Amino acid sequence: MSSITNLAPVVCVVGFHHARGPEIETWLGVEDGRDPAIENDWNFLPFMALSDGAHTTTEDFSYFTLRQQETPQLPATSLFGISCTRQLDARELLNRPKDVTRSTVQKSLVVIAGSPHSFGHLREKLSVVTRAWFDQRDFTDVEILKEFQDSLAASLQDADEDKDQYLGISLREFIHEFKHQTLVLFKCCLLQPKMLFFGSRCERLCMMQFALISLIPGLIRKLEDCAEPEMDSYERSVTKPTSLKTSERGSLLAYMGLPLQIFGKGSLFGPYTPLQQLDILADYGTKSYIVGSTNSLLLQQKDRYSDILVNLDESTITITSSSLRAALTLSAADRRWIDFLTQTIYQTWDDEYPSRPRTHGYLGSEEFIRLQFEEYLLALLAATKYHKYLFATPYHLRELSAFPDIEGDPSVDFNESWIDAWKKSDSFRLWDKLTDDHLFDIVEPRHPTAGGLSIDDINRRLTQQIQDLHLDDRLATSREALNKHLATGQKKVSSAFNSLWADIETLREAQRSRQQDARAARQTPSASFVNPLSPLAASLASPSTPGSDAGLLPSPSRFANFQSPEGTPSTPGARFDATSLRARAPDLSHAQAAVGAAGQKAGAYISSWGTWAKEQRKGWGRSRENLSIRADEGERPGKITSVETESEVARSAEKETARQRPKVVSPRKSKRGSRESVGGDGIGRLDA
């Protein structure tokens, strides 16, 4: 059996059958009669090509890994697949097969290759071909697919094998979204835990994982053991480098033990992993993996299937393992380093073109970011070797070869808990076996931003936290809502003031009209109607007696010279016009006399009260003198021994004062028979 790795990439079509589910329909680029799915036991290939939730989008991509069985010529290795899924309304088909019973036809075009490093430009070609095939509206015509398969071999051979072609989402977008957590994820994958990525969009889910592992230099080309946990061909074939050319980057990276092999025995890499592979994840032999899923059922069982969960829909990272949480805590130097990188990304960020800096310069570019992570990783490896050297070399021998400019253990800046956890992993075991013990002689074992926590670090973190709050965006929304409410309130207040001013003007007009009517009425001669010969008028006009209130109205004789409206003299017996009499001013002389008499009565009454109070005070003074005299005669002070009690003395004084008080006689007393009597309490009363 020929190896697919040595041949041109193969193409297949996966369709969704209404009764059988996803299934492989056609193979292109293989010999007639061959079925690679059966030969390599790819039972899950249709489920990997058609991801969960792909029907909700117009176009979606899936990335997955497959195992190629061992052959007499080659050992078992990993293959990589990429699929483009689209759907079409069944009514638009030119030749609708009988087995198409659903309203939508969903198919996926799959390309399987031996390495994923060329999937970057392969993805664009796959999208164009799939769209053109669907535009034909006839899936029986696969001529365009055959031409596409023939062109794949030439395009991949023309690609520069020595040039790094990175796959995955832009690192600028990665850091812009996860900020300092980017370094947490990077150091986490080196520890080989069970990492689970979740997201509703399959392509973004896969690209995040490829971007993460691409931060390890050279790993994208050394993934031959990532398809299944049983594979370990890399460890059996790799050899320890014996020479170094510092002028060549590739030679330096190989001498430093890169790439770090995080996918070996017991490890798995599945950018998209369907639910049908959950048994592999839960298998005892599966120690670590980096997998992705679009099915939310895994979120309900995250404690079982993950040590760390990365939710791309919510941009959150959940560490379920307590030991892993302590190891992934960033040191002050780590936080300073990633904050500098994050700040650089933010300063050069462009919303329209997020994958390139706004300044179009090197600072903040993809190459700049990869170089920063490469420098960080080399310093980490050198510091780990120096840490091992310090513990393995006696102190008296250590001073002879140690660097004088290195103080203490430089691995502390990388978090000692992380160093201890990495020493327990298989990747460290393989790296330590393949590298020299004195790597710190090649690369300085010092953190790129070594040092303790400083004020600048605190200010930088506060600035970053304020940026994370997105106050500008929130205040912009609040400001817009506030301006809208202020405009509405201004309209309401203006309307209320206008209405109030209109009401005030209306009241002013009404008051002005009433004043004009009253002024016109005063200018018109009129009098109120009163019959001077009526009994009431006669009684009121009778001569007033002293003390009486008579004479308040004028006598009939006063109307003798009054002229009627017709101009004839009025007589005492005549009837006056009511309208003319209503406007005549009343005579207030009698009313003023009555008020003056009432004032005299009140003054006399108040004066009598004042006289009584003065006499009362004198009586109280005499009572105190009698008590003092009795005390001087030998009686005990403070006690009255006489038969006469204090109350009796007080009443006697009050009666004496009342007799001496002048009597006030009301002017109306003689007529109404009023009299004055003195009460038992000595206060004069007026009884009618």
mmCIF file of C-alpha atoms in Angstrom, residues 53-58 87 106 200:
data_model
loop_
_atom_site.group_PDB
_atom_site.id
_atom_site.type_symbol
_atom_site.label_atom_id
_atom_site.label_comp_id
_atom_site.label_asym_id
_atom_site.label_seq_id
_atom_site.Cartn_x
_atom_site.Cartn_y
_atom_site.Cartn_z
ATOM 1 C CA GLY A 53 -23.281 23.455 14.107
ATOM 2 C CA ALA A 54 -21.895 23.797 10.569
ATOM 3 C CA HIS A 55 -25.455 24.013 9.227
ATOM 4 C CA THR A 56 -25.923 27.361 10.993
ATOM 5 C CA THR A 57 -23.345 29.132 8.790
ATOM 6 C CA THR A 58 -22.991 29.665 5.073
ATOM 7 C CA GLN A 87 -25.089 24.041 2.031
ATOM 8 C CA GLN A 106 -25.052 19.872 2.978
ATOM 9 C CA SER A 200 -19.401 27.783 18.498
#
